[in-house]
Coordinates of N, CA and C in Angstrom, one line a residue:
X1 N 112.6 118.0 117.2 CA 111.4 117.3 116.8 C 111.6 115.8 117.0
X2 N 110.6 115.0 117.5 CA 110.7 113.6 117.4 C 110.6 112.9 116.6
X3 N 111.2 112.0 116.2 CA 110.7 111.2 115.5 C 109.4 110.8 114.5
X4 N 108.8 110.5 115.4 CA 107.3 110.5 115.8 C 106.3 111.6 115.1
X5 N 106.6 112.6 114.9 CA 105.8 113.7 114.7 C 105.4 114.0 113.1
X6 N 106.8 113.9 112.3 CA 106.6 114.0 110.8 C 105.6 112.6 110.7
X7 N 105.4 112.0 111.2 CA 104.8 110.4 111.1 C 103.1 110.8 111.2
X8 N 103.1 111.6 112.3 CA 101.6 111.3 112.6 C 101.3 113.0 112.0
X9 N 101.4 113.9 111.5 CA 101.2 114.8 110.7 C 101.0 113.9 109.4
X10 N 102.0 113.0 108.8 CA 101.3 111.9 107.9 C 99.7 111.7 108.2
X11 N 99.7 110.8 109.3 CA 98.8 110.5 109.3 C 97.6 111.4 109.6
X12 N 97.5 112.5 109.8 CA 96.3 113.7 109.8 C 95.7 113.7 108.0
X13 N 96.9 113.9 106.8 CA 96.4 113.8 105.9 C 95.3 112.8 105.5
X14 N 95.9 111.2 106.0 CA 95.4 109.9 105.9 C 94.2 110.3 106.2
X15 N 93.6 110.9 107.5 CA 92.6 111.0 107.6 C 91.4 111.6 107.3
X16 N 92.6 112.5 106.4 CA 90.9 114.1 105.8 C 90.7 113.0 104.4
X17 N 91.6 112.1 104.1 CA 91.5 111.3 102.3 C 90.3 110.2 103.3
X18 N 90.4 109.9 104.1 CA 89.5 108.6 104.7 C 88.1 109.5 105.2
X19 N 87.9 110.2 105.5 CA 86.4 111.3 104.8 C 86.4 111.2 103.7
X20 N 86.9 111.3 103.0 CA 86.2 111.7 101.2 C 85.9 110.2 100.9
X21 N 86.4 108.9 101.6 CA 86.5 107.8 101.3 C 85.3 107.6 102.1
X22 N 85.0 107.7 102.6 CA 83.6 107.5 103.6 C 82.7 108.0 102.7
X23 N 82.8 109.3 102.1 CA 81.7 110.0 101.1 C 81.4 109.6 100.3
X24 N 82.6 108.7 99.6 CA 82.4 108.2 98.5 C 81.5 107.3 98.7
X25 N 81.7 106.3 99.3 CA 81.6 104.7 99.8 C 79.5 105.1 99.9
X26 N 79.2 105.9 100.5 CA 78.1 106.6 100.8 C 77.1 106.4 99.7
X27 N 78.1 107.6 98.5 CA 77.7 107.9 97.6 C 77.2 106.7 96.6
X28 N 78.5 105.7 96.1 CA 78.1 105.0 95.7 C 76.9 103.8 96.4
X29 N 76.9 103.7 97.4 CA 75.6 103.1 98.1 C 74.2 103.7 97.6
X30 N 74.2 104.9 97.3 CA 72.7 105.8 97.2 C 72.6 105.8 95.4
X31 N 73.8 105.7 94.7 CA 73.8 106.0 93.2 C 74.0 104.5 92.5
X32 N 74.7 103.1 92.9 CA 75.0 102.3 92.2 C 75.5 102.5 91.5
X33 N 76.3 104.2 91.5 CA 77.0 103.7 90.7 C 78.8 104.1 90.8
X34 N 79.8 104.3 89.8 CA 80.9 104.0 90.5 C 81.9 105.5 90.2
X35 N 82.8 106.3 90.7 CA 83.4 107.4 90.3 C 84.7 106.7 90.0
X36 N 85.2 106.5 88.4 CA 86.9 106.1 88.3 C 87.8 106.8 88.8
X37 N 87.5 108.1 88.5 CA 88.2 109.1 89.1 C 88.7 109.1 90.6
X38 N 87.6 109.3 90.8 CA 88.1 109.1 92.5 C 88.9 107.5 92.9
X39 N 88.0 106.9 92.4 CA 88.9 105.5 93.1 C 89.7 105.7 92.7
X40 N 90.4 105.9 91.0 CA 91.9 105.8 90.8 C 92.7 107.2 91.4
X41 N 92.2 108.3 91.8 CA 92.9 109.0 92.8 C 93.1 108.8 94.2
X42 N 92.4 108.0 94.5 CA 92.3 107.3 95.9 C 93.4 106.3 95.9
X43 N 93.1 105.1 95.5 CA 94.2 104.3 95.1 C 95.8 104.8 94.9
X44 N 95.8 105.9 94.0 CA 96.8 106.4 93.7 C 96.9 106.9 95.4
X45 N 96.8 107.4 96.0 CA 96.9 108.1 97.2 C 97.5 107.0 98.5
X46 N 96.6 106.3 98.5 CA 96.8 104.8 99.1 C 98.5 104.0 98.6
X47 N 98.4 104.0 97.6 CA 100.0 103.3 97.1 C 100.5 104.0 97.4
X48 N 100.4 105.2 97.1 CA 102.2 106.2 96.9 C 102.0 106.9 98.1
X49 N 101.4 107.6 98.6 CA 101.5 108.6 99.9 C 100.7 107.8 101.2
X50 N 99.9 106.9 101.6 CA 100.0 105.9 102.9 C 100.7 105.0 102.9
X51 N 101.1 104.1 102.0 CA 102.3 102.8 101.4 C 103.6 103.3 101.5
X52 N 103.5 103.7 100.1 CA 105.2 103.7 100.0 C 105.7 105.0 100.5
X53 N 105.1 106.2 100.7 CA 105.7 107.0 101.7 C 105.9 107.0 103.2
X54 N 104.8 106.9 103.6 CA 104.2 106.6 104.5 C 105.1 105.3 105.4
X55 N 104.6 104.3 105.1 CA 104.3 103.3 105.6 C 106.1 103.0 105.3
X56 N 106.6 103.2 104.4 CA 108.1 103.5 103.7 C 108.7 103.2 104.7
X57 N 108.4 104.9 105.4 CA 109.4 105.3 106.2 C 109.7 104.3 107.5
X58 N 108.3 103.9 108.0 CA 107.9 103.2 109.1 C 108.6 102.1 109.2
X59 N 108.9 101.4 107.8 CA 109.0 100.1 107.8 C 110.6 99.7 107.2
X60 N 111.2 101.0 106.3 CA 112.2 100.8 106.1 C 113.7 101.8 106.7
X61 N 113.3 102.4 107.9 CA 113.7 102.9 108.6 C 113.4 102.7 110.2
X62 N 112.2 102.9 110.4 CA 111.8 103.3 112.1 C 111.8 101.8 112.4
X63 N 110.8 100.7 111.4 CA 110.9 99.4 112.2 C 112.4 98.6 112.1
X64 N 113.0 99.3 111.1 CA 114.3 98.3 110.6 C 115.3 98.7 111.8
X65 N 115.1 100.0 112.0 CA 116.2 100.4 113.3 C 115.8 99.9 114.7
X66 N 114.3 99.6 114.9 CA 113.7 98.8 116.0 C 114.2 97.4 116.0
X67 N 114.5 96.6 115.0 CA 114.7 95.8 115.0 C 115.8 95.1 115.7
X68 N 116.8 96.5 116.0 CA 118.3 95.9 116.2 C 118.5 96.2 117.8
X69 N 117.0 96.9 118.3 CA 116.7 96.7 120.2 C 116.5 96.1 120.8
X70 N 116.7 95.9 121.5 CA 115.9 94.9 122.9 C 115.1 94.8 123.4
X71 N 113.7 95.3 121.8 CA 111.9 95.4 122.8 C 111.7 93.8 123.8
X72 N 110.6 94.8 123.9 CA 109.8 93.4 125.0 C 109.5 92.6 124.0
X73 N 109.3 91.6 124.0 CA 108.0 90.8 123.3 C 106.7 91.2 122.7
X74 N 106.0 91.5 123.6 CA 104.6 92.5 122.9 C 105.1 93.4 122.4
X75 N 106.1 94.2 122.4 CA 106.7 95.5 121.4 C 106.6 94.9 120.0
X76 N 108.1 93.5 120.1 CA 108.0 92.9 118.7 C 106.8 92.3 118.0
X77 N 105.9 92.3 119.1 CA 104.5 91.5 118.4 C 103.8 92.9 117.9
X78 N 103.5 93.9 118.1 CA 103.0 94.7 117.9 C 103.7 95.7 116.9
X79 N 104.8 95.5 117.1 CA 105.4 95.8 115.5 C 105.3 95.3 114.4
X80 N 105.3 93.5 114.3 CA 104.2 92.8 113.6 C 103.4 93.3 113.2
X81 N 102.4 93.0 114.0 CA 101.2 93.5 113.5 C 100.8 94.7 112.8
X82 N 101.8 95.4 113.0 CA 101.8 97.0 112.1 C 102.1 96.5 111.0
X83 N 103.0 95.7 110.6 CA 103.8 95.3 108.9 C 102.6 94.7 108.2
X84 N 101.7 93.7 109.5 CA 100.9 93.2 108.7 C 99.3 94.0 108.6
X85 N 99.1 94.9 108.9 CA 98.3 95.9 108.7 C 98.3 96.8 107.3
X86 N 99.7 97.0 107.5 CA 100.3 97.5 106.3 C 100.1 96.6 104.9
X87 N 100.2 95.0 105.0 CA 100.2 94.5 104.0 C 98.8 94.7 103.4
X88 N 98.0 94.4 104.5 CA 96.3 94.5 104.4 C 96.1 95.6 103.9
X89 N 96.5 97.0 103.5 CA 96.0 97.7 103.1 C 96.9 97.5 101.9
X90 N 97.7 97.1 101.4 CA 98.2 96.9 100.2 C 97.4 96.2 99.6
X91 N 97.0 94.9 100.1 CA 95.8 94.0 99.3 C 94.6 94.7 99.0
X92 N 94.0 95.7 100.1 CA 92.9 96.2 99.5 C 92.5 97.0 98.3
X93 N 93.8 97.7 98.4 CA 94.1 98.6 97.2 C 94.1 98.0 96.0
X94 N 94.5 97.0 95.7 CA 94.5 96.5 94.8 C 93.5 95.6 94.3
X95 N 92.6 94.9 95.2 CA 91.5 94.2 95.8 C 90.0 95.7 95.0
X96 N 90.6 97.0 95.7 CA 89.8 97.9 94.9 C 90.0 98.1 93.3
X97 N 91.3 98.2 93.1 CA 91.4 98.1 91.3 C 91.0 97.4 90.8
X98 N 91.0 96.2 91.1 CA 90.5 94.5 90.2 C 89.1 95.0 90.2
X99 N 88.3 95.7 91.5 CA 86.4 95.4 91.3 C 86.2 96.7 90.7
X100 N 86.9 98.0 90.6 CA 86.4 99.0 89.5 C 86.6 98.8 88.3
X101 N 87.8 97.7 87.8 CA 88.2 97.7 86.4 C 87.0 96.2 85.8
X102 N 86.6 95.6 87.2 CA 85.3 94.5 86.9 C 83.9 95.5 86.4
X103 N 83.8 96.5 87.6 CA 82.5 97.3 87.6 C 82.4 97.9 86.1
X104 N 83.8 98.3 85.8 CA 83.6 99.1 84.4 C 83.9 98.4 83.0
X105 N 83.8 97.1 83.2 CA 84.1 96.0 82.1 C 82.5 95.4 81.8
X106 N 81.6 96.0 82.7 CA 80.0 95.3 83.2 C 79.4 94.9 84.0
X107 N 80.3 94.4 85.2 CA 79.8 93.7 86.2 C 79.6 94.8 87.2
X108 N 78.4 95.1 87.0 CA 77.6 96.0 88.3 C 78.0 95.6 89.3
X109 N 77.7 94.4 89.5 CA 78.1 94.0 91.3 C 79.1 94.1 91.9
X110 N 80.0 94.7 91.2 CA 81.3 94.7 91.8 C 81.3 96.3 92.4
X111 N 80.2 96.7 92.5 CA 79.9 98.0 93.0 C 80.0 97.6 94.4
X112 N 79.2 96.3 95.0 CA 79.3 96.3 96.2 C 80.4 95.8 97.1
X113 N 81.5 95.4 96.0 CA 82.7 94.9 96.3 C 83.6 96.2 96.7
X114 N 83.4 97.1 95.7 CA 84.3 98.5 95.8 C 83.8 98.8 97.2
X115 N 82.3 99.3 97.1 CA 82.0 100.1 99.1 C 82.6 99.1 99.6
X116 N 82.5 97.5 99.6 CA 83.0 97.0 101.0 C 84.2 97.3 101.2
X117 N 85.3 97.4 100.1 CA 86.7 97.5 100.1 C 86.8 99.0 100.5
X118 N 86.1 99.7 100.3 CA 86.2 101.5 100.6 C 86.1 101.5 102.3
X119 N 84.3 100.5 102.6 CA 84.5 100.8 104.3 C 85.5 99.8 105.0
X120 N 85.9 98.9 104.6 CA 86.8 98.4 104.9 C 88.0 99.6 105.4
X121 N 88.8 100.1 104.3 CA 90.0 101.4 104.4 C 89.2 102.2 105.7
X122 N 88.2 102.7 105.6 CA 87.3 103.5 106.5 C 87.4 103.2 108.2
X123 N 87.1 102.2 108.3 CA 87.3 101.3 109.5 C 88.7 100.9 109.9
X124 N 89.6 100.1 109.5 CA 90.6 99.7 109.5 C 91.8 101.2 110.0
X125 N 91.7 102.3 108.7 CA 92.9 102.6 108.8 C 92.7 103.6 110.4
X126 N 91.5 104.5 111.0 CA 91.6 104.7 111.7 C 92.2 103.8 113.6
X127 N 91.7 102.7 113.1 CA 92.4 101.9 114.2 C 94.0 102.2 114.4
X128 N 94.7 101.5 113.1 CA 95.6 101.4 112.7 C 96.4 102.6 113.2
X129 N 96.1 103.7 112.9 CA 96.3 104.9 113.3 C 96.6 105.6 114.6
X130 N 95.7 104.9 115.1 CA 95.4 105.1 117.1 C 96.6 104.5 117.7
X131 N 96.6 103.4 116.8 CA 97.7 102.2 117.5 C 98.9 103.1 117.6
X132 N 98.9 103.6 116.5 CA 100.5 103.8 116.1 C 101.0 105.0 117.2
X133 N 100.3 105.8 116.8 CA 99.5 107.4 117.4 C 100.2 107.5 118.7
X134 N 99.1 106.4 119.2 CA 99.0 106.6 120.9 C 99.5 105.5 121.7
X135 N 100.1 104.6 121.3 CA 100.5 103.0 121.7 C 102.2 102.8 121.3
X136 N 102.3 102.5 120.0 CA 103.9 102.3 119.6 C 104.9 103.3 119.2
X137 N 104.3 104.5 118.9 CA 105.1 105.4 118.9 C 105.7 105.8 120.0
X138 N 104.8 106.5 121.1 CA 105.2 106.9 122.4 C 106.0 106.0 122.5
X139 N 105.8 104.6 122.9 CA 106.7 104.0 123.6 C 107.9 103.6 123.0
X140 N 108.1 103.6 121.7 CA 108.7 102.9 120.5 C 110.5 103.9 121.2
X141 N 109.8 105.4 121.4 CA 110.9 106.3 121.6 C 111.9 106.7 122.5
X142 N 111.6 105.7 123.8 CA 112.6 105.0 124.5 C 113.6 104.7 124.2
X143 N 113.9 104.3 123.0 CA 114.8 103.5 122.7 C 115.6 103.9 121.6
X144 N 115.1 105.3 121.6 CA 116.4 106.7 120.8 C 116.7 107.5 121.2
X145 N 118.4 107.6 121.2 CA 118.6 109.4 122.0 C 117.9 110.5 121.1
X146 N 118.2 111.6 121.1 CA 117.7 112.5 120.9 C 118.9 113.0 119.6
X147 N 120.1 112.5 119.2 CA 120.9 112.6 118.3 C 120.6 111.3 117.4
X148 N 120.2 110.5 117.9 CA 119.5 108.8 117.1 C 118.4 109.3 116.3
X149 N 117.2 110.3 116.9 CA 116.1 110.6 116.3 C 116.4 111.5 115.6
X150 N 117.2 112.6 115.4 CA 117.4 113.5 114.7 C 118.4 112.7 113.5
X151 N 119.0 111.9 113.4 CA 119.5 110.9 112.7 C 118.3 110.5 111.6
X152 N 117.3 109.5 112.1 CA 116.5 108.8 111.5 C 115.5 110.1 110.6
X153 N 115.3 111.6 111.7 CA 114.2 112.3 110.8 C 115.1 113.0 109.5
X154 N 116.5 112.7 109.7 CA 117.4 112.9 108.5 C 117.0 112.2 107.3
X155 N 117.3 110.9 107.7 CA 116.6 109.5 106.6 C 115.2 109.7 106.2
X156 N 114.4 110.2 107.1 CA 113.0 110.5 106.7 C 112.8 111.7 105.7
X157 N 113.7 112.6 105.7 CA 113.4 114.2 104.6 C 114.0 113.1 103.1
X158 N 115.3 112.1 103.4 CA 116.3 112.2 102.2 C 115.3 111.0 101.3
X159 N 114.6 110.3 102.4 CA 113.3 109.2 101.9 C 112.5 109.8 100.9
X160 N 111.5 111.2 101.8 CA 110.8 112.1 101.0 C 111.6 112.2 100.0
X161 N 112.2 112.8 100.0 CA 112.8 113.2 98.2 C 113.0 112.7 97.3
X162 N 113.4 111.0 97.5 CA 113.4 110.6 96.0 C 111.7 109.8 95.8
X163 N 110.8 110.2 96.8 CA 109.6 109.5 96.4 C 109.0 109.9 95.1
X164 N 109.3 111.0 95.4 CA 108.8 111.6 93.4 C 109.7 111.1 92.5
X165 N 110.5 110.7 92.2 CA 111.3 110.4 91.2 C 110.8 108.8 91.3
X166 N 110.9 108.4 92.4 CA 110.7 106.7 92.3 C 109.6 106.5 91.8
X167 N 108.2 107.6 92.2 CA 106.8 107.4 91.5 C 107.0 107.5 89.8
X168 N 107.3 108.4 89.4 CA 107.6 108.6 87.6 C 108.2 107.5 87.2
X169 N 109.3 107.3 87.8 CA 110.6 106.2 87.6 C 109.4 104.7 87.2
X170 N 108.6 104.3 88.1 CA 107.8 103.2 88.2 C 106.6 103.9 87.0
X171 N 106.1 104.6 86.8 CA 105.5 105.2 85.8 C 105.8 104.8 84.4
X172 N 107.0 105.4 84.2 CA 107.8 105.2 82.9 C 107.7 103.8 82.5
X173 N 108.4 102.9 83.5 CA 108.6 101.6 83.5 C 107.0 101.0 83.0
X174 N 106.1 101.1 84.2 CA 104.6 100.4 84.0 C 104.4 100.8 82.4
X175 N 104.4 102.0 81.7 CA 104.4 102.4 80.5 C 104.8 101.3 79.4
X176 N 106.4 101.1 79.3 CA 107.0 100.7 78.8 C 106.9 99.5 78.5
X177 N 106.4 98.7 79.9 CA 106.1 97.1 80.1 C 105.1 97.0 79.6
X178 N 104.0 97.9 79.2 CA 102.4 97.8 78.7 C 102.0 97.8 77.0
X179 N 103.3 98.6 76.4 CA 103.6 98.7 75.3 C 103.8 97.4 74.4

């Protein structure tokens, strides 16, 4: 298996959650009004499984081992731009928390802050996606043998596994600190 593959099977999930995000985004446009639920399972979705799993792996593995190659120039620019893609959906996420926890404190208008921030994720993450997909992956994989990638999808299962503990672990903590 490449590299590559457990990555964009990620990203298939990303995409059935960015329909229900589009529905939403919809929905609240026709109702004014806002679902907590969903945002905060969305959110929750967005941090822990596109971020820090996700995005995890990409960034503290696949780009950190890219780092130590000899890309072209537009390789390293466009690996950039992935970290900073990455950051942008971290801001939105949280950009969405602040306007549902506004929306539900009183301020209705932050209804239309949520859809912008919803089609925002809507728009955005599919690009992002393509890029990676069909542009820096393929080509990214030049520059691993085939015992290098089987190396790294090692790092990627042992990543997976402590993500559930790290999620509770920061759970407990946020708890703790709120008390």
């Amino acid at each position: 298996m490449q590299v590559r593959a457990p990555l964009m099977i990620e990203h298939r999930l990303i995409e059935k959650m960015l329909k229900l995000v589009k529905d939403e985004s919809v929905m609240i446009k026709q109702t004014k009004d806002v679902n907590a639920i969903f945002i905060d399972n969305m959110v929750d979705f967005v941090r822990v499984y596109a971020d820090q799993t996700h995005h995890g792996k990409e960034e503290a593995i696949l780009f950190r081992d890219l780092a130590n190659k000899h890309m072209t120039v537009d390789e390293s620019k466009l690996m950039q731009e992935l970290v900073d893609e990455h950051t942008l959906g971290r801001k939105t996420a949280k950009e969405l928390v602040d306007a549902k926890n506004k929306f539900f404190s009183g301020d209705k208008s932050a209804a239309g802050v949520i859809v912008g921030k919803l089609d925002l994720l809507v728009e955005f993450y599919p690009r992002h996606i393509a890029k990676e997909d069909k542009i820096f992956f393929p080509s990214m994989m030049k520059y691993f043998t085939d015992v290098q990638q089987q190396e790294m999808l090692d790092k990627f299962w042992s990543f997976d596994r402590q993500m559930i503990h790290r999620k509770y672990e920061d759970l407990v903590q946020h708890i703790t600190e709120t008390r």
